[in-house]
Coordinates of N, CA and C and ligand atoms in Angstrom, one line a residue:
X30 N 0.8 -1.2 0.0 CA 0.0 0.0 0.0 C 0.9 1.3 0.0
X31 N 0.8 2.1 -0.8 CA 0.8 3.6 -0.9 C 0.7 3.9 0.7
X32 N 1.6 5.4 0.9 CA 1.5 5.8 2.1 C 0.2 6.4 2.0
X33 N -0.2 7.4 1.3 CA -1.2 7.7 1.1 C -2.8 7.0 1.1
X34 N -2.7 6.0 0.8 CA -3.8 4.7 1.1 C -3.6 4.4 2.4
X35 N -2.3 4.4 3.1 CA -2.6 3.8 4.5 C -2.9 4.9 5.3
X36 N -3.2 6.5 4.9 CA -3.6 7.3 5.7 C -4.8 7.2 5.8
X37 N -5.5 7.1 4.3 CA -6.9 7.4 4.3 C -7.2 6.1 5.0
X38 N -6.5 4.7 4.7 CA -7.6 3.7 5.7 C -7.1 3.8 7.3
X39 N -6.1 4.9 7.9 CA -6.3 5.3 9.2 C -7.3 6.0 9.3
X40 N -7.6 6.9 8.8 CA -8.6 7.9 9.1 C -10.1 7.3 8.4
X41 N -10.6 6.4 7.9 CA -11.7 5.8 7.9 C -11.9 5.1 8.9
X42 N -10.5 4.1 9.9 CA -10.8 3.3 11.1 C -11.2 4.7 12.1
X43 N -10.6 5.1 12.3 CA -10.8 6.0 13.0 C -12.0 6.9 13.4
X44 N -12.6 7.6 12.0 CA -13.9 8.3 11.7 C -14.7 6.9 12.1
X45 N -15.2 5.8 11.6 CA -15.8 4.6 12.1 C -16.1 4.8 13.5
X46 N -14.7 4.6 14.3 CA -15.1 4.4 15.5 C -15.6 5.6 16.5
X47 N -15.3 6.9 15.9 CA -15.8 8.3 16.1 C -17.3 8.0 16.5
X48 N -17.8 7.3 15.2 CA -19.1 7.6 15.4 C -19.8 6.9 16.2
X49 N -18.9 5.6 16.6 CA -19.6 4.7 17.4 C -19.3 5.1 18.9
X50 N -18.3 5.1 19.0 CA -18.3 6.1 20.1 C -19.5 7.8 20.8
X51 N -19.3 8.2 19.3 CA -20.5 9.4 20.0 C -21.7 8.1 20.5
X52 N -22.2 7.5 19.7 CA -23.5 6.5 19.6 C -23.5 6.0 21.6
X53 N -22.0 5.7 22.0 CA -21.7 4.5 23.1 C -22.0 5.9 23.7
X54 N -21.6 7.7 23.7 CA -21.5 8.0 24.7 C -23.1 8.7 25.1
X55 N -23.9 8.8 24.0 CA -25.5 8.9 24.3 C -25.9 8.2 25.1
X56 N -26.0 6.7 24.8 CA -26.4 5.9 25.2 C -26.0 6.2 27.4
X57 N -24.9 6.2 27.6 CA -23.8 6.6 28.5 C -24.8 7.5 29.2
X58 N -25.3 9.0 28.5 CA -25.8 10.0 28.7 C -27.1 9.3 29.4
X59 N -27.9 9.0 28.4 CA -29.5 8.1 28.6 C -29.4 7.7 30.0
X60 N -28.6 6.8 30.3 CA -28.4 6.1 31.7 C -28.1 7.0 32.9
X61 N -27.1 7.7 32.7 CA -26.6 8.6 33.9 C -25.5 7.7 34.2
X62 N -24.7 7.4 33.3 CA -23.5 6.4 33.8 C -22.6 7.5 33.5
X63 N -21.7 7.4 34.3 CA -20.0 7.9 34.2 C -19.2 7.2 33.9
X64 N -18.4 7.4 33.0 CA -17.9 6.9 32.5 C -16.4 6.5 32.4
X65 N -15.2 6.1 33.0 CA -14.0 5.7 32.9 C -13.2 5.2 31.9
X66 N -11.9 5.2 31.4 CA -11.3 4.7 30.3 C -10.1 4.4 30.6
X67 N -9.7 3.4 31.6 CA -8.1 3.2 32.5 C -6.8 2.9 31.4
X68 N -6.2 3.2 31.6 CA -4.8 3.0 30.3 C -3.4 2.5 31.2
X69 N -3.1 1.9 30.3 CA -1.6 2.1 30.9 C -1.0 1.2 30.0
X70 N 0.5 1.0 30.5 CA 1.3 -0.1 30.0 C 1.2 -1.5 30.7
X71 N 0.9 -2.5 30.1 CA 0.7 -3.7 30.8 C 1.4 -4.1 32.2
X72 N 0.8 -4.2 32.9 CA 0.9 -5.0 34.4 C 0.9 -3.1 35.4
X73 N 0.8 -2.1 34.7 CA 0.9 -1.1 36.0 C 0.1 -1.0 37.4
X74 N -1.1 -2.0 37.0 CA -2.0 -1.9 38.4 C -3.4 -2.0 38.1
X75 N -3.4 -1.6 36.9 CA -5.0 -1.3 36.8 C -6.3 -2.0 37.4
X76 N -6.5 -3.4 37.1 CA -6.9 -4.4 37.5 C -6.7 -4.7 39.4
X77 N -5.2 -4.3 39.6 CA -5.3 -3.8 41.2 C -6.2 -3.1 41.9
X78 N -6.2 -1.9 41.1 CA -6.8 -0.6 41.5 C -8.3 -1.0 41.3
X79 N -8.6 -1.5 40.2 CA -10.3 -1.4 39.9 C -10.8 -2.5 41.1
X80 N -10.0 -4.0 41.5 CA -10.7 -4.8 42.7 C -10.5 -3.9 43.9
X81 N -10.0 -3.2 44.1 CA -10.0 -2.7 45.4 C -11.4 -1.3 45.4
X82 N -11.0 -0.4 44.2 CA -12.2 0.5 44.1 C -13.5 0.0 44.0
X83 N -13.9 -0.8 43.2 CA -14.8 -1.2 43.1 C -15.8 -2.0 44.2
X84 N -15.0 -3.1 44.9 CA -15.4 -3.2 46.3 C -15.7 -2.4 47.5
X85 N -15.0 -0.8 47.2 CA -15.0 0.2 48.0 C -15.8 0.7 47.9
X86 N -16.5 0.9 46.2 CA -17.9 1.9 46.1 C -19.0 1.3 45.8
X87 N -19.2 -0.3 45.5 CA -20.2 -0.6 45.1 C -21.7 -0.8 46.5
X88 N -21.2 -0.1 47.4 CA -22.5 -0.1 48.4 C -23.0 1.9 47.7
X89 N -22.3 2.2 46.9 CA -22.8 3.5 46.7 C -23.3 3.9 45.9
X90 N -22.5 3.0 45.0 CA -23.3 3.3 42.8 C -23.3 1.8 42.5
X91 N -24.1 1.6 41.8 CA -24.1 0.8 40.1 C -22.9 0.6 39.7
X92 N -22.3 -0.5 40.0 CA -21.0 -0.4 39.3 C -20.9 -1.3 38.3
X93 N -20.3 -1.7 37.3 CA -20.0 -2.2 36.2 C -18.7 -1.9 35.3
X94 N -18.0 -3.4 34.9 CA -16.6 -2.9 34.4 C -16.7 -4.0 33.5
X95 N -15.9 -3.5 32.0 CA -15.5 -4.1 30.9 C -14.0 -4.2 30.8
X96 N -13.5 -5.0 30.8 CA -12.1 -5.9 30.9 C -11.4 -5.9 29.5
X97 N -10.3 -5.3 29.0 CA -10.2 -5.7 27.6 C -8.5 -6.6 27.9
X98 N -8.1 -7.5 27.3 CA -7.1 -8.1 27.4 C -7.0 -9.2 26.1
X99 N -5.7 -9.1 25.9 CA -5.9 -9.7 24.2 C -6.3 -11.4 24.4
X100 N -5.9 -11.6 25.3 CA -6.4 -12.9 25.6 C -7.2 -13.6 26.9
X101 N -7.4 -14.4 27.9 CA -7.8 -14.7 29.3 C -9.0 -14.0 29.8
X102 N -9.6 -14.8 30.4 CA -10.4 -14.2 31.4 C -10.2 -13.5 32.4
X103 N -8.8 -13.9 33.0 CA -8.4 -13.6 34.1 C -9.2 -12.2 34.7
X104 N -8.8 -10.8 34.5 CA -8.6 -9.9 34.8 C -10.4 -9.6 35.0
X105 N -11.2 -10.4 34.4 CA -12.7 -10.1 34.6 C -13.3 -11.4 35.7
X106 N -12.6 -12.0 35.7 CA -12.8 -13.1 37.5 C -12.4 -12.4 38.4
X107 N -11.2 -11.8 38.5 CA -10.9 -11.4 39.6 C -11.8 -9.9 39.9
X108 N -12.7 -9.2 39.2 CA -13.4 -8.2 39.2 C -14.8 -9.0 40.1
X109 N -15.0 -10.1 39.5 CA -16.7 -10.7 39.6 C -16.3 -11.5 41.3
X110 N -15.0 -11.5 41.7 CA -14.8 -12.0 42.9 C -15.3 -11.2 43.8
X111 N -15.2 -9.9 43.5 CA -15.6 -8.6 44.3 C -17.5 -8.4 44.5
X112 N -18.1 -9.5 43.8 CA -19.7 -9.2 43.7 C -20.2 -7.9 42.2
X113 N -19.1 -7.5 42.0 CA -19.1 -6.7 40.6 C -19.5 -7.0 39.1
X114 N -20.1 -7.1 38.5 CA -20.1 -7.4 37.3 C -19.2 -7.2 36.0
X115 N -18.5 -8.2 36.0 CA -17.8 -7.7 34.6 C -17.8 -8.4 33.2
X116 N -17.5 -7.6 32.1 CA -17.7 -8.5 31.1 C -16.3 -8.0 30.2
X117 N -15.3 -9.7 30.1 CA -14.5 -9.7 29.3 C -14.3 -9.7 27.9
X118 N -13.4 -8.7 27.2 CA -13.3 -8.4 25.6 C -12.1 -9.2 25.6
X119 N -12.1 -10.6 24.2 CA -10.7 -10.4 23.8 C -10.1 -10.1 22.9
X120 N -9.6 -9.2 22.8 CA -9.3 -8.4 21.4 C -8.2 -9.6 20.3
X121 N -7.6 -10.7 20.8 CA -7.1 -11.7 19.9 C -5.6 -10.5 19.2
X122 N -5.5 -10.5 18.3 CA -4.0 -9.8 17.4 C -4.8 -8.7 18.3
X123 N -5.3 -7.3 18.4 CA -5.4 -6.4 18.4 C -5.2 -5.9 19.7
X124 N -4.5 -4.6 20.2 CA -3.8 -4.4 20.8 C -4.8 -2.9 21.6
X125 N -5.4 -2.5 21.3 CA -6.9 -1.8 22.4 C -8.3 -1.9 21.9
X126 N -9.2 -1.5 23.0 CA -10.4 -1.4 22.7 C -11.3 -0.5 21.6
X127 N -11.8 -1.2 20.9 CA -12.7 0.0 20.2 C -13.9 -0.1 20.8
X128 N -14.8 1.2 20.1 CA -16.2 1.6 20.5 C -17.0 0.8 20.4
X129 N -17.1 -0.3 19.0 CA -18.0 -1.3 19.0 C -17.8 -2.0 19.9
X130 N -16.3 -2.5 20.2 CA -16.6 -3.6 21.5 C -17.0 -3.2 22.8
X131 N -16.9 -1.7 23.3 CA -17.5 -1.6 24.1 C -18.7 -1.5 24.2
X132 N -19.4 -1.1 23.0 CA -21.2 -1.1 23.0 C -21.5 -2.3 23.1
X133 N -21.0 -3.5 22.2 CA -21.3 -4.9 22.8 C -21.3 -5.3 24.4
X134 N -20.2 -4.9 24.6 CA -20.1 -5.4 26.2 C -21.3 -5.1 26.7
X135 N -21.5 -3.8 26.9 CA -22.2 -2.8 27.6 C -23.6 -3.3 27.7
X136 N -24.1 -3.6 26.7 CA -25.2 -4.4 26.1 C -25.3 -5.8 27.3
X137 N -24.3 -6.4 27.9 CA -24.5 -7.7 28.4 C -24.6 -7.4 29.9
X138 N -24.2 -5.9 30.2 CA -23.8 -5.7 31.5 C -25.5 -5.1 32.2
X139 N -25.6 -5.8 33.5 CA -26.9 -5.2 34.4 C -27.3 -3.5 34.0
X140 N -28.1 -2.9 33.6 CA -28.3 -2.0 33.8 C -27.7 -0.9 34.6
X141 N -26.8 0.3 34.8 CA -26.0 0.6 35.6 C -26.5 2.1 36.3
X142 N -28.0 2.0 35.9 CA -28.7 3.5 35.9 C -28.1 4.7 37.1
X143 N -27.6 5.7 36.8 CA -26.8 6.5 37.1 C -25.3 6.1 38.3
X144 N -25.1 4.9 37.6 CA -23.6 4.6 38.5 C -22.4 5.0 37.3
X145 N -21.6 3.7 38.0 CA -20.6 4.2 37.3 C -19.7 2.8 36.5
X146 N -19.5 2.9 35.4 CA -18.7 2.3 34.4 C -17.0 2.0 34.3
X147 N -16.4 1.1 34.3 CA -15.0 0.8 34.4 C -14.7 0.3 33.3
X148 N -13.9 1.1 32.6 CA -13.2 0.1 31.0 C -11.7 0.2 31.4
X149 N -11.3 -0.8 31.5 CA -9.8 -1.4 31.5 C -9.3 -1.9 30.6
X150 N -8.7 -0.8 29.7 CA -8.4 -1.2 27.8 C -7.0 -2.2 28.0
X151 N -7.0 -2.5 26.8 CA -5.5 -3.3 27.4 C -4.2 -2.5 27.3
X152 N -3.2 -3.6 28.4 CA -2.2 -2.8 28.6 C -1.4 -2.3 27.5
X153 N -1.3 -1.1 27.3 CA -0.3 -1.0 25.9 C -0.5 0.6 26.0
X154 N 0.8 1.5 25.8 CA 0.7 2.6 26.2 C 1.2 3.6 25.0
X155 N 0.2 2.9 23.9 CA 0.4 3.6 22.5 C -0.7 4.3 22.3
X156 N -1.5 3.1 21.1 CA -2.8 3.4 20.4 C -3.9 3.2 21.5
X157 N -4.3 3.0 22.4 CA -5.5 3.0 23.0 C -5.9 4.5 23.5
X158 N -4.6 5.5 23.4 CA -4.8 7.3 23.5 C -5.7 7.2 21.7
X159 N -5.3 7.1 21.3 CA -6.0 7.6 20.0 C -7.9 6.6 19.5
X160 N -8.1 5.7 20.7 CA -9.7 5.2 19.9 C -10.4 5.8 21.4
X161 N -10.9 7.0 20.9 CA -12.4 7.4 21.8 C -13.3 5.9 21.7
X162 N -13.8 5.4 23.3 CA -14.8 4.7 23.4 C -15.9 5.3 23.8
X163 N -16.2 6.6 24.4 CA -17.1 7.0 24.6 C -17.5 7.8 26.0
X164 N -16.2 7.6 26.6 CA -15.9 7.6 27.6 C -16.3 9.2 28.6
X165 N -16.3 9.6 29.6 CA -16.1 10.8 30.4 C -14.4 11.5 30.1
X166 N -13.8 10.9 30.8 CA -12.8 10.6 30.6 C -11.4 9.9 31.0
X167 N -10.1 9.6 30.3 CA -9.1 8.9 30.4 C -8.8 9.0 31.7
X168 N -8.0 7.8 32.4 CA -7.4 7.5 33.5 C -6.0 7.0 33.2
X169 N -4.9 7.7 33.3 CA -4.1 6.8 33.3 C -2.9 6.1 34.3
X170 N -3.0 5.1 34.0 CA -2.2 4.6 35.4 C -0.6 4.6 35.0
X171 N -0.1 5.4 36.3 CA 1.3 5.2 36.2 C 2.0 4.4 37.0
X172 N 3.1 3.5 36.9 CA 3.7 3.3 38.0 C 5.0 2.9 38.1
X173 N 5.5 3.4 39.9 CA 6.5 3.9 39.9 C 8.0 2.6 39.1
X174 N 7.7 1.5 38.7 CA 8.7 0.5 38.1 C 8.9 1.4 36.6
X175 N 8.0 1.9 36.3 CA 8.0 2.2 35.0 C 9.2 3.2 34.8
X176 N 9.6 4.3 35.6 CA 10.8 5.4 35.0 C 10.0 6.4 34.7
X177 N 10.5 7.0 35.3 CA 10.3 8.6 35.4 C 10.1 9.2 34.3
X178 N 10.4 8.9 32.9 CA 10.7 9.6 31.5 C 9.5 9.2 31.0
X179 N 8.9 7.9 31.2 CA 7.6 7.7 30.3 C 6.8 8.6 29.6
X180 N 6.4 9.5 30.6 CA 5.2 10.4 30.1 C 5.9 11.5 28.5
X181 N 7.5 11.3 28.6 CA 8.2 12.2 27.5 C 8.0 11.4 26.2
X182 N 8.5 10.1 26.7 CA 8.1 8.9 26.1 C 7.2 8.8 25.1
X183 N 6.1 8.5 25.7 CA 4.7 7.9 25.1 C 4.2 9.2 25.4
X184 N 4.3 10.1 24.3 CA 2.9 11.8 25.3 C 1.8 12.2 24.8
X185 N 1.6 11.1 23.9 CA -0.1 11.1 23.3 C -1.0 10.6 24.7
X186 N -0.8 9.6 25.4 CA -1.5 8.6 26.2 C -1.8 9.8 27.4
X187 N -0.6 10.8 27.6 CA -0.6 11.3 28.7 C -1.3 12.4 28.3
X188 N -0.8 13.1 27.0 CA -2.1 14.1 27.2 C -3.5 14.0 26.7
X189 N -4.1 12.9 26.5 CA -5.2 12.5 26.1 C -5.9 11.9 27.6
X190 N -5.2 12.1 28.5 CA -5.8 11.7 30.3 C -5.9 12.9 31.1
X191 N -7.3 12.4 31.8 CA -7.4 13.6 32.7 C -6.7 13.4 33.8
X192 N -6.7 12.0 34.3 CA -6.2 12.2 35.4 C -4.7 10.9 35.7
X193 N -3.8 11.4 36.4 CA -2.2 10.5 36.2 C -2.3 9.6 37.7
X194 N -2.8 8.7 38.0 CA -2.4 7.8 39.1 C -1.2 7.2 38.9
X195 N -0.7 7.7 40.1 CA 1.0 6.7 40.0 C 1.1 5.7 41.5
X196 N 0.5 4.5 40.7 CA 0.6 3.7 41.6 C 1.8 2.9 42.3
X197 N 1.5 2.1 43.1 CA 2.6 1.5 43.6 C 3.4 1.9 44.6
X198 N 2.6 3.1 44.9 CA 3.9 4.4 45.6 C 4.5 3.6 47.0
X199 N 3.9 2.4 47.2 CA 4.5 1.7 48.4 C 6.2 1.3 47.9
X200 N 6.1 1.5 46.5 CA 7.7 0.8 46.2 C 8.8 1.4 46.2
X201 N 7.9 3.2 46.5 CA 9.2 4.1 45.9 C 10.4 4.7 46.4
X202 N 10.4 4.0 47.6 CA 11.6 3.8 48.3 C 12.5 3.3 47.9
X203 N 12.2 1.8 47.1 CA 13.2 1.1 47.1 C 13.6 1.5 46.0
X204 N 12.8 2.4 45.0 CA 13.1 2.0 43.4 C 14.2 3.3 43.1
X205 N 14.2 4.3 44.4 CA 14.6 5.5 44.4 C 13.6 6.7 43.3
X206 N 12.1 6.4 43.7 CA 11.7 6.7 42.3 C 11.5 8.5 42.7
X207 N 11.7 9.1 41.7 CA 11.4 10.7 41.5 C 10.1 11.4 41.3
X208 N 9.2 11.4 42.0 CA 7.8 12.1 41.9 C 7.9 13.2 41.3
X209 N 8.8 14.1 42.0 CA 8.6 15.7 41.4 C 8.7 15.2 40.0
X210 N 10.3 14.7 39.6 CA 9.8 14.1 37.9 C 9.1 14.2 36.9
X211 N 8.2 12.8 37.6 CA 7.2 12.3 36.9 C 6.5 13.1 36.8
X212 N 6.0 14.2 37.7 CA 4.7 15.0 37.8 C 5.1 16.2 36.8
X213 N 6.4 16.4 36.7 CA 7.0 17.4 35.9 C 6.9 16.8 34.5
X214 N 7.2 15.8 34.2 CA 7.1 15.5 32.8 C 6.1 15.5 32.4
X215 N 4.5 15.0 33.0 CA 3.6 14.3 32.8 C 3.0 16.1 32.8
X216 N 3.3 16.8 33.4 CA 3.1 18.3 32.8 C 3.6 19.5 31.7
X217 N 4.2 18.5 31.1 CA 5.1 19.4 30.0 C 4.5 18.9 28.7
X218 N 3.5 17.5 29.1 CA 2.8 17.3 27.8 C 1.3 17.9 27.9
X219 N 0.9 18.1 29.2 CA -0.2 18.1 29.5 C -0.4 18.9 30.6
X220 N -0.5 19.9 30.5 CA -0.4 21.0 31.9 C -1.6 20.8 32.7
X221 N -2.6 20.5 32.1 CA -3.6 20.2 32.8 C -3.9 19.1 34.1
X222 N -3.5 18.2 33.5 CA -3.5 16.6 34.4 C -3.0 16.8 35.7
X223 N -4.4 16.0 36.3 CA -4.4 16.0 37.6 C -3.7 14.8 38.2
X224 N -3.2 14.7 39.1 CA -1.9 13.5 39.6 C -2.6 13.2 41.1
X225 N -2.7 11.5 41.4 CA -2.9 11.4 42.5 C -1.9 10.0 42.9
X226 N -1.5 10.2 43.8 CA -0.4 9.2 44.2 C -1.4 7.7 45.1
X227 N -0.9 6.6 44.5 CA -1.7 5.5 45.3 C -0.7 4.6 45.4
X228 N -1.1 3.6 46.0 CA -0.7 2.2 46.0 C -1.9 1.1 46.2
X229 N -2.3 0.0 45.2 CA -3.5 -0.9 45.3 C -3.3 -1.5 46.3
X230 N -1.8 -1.8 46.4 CA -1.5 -2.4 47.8 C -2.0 -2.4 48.9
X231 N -1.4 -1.6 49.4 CA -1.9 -0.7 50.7 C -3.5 -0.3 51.1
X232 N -3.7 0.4 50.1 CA -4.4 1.5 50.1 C -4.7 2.5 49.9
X233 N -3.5 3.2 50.0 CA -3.1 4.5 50.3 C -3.0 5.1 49.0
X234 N -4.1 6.3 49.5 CA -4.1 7.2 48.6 C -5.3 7.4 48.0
X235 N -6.5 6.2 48.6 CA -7.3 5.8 47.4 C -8.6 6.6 47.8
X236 N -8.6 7.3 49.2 CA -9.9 8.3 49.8 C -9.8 9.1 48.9
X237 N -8.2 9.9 48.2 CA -8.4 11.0 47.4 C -9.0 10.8 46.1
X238 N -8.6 9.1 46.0 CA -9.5 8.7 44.3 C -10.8 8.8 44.2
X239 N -10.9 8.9 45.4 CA -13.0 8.3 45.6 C -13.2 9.8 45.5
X240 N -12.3 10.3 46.7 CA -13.3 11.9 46.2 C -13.0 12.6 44.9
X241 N -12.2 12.4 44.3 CA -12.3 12.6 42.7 C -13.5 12.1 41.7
X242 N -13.5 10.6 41.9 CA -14.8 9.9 41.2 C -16.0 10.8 42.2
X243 N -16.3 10.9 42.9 CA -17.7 11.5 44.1 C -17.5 13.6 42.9
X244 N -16.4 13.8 43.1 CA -16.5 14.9 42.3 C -17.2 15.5 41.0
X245 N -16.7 14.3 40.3 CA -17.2 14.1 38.7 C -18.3 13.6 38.9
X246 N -18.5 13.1 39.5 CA -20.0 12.3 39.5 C -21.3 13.4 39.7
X247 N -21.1 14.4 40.7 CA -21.7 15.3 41.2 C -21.9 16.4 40.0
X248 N -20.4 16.6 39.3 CA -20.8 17.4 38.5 C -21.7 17.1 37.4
X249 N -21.9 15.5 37.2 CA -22.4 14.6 35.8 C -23.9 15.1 36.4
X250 N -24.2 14.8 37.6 CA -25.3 14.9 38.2 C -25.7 16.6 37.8
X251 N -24.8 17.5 38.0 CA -25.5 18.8 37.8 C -25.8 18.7 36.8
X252 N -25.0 18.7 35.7 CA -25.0 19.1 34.5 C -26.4 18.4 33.7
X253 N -27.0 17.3 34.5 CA -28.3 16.4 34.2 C -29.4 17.6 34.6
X254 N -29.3 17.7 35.4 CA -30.4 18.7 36.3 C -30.3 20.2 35.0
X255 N -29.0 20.5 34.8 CA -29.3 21.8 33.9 C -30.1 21.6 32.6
X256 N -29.4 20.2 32.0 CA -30.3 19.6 30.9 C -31.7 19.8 31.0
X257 N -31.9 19.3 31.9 CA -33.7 19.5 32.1 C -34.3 20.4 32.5
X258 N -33.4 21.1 32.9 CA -34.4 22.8 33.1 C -34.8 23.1 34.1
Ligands
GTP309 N1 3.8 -3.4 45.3 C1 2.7 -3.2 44.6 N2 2.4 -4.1 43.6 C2 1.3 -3.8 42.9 C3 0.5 -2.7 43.1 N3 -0.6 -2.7 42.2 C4 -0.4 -3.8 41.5 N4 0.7 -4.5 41.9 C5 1.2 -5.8 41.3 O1 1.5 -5.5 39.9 C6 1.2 -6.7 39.1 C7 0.3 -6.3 38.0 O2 -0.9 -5.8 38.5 P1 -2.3 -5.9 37.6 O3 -3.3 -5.2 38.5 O4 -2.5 -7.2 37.1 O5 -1.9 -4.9 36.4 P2 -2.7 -4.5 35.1 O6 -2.4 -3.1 34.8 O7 -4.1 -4.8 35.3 O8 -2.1 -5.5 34.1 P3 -2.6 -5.9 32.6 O9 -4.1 -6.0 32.6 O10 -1.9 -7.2 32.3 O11 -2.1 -4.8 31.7 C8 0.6 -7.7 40.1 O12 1.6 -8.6 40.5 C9 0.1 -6.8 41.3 O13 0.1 -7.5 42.5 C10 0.9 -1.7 44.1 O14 0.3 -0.7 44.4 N5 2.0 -2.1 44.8
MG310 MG1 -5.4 -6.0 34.1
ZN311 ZN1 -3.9 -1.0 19.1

């Protein structure tokens, strides 16, 4: 293929999943679901983070999470151990989530009427910044094994996220790892991004995550109420 042919068939995959995406985030709207889009590079935590959150909030919302991983169940048993519902994607060769797969899932999941939604795309901290699922917005998980340079690194992923969890922080003693850093680089692509330090470990750190999600949620909630008049 011509370079030029392989543009236009990026930008047809692309526009495709555009639209299915707006379609996933009506639907999203209709419900009063909020929406999440966790990212990272394989093994950062994510799956850590969602069993522990999710068992933390599900006396409060509707919760529901879609698992993407190229292959196994795993990562969606260990969600349904928590009493949570999850439903696993396996993307096979393909390396993140798109919009259709998430409208499929979504489709299988309990009703979630004004809770909240977990998509855990697969690990890869490329192309899953570039396919809108429909989402509120991006999460991305950092953590501290990974090096401080990442975010210079990979700076689509980072500034396509609202918010930079840098997990693991129980390690960062040993790893000698550099916060100011991280938080400095991950701002040089993205001045906006909000940073919250955790560990799934532990725990720690994760009151500030809840009242982040409790924040956005409230605002989803206004912004419903303004809708209606
Ligand atoms: N020390 C420490 N280990 C952690 C923490 N969070 C996750 N881990 C470990 O990191 C490894 C990977 O965690 P997962 O939760 O499976 O990571 P993931 O991002 O879901 O991985 P993929 O879905 O494969 O991309 C496991 O061995 C976890 O026990 C943490 O905060 N501290
Ligand atoms: Mg996982
Ligand atoms: Zn991909």
């Amino acid at each position: 293929m011509s370079s030029e042919r392989i543009i236009q068939v990026e930008r047809d995959i692309l526009g495709k999943n555009d639209r299915l995406a707006a379609d996933n985030r009506a639907r999203f709207r209709a419900d009063g679901v909020l929406v999440f889009n966790l990212v990272s590079s394989p093994g950062a935590g994510k799956t850590s983070l969602l069993v522990r959150a999710v068992a933390e909030l599900k006396d409060s919302f509707p919760i529901g999470v879609i698992e993407g991983d190229q292959q196994t169940s795993n990562d969606a048993e260990r969600i349904r151990a928590t009493g949570v519902a999850a439903i696993q994607v396996n993307t096979g060769k393909g390396c993140h989530l798109d919009a259709a797969m998430v409208g499929e899932a979504y489709d299988r999941l309990p009703w979630l009427n004004g809770g909240l939604l977990f998509i855990e795309n697969v690990g890869n901290l490329v192309c899953p910044a570039a396919f809108d699922l429909g989402e509120a917005c991006k999460i991305v998980v950092f953590s501290t094994t990974e090096g401080e340079d990442k975010p210079l690194k990979y700076p689509d992923m980072f500034a396509a996220s609202s918010l930079m969890l840098i997990n693991k922080i129980d390690l960062a003693p040993v790893l000698d790892f550099d916060l100011d850093r991280t938080i400095e680089y991950a701002r040089r692509v993205n001045p906006g991004i909000e940073v919250l330090t955790v560990s799934a470990r532990t725990g720690e750190g994760f009151s500030a995550f809840y009242a982040w999600i409790r924040k956005r949620w409230a605002k989803l909630k206004q912004a419903e109420r303004t809708a209606q008049g």
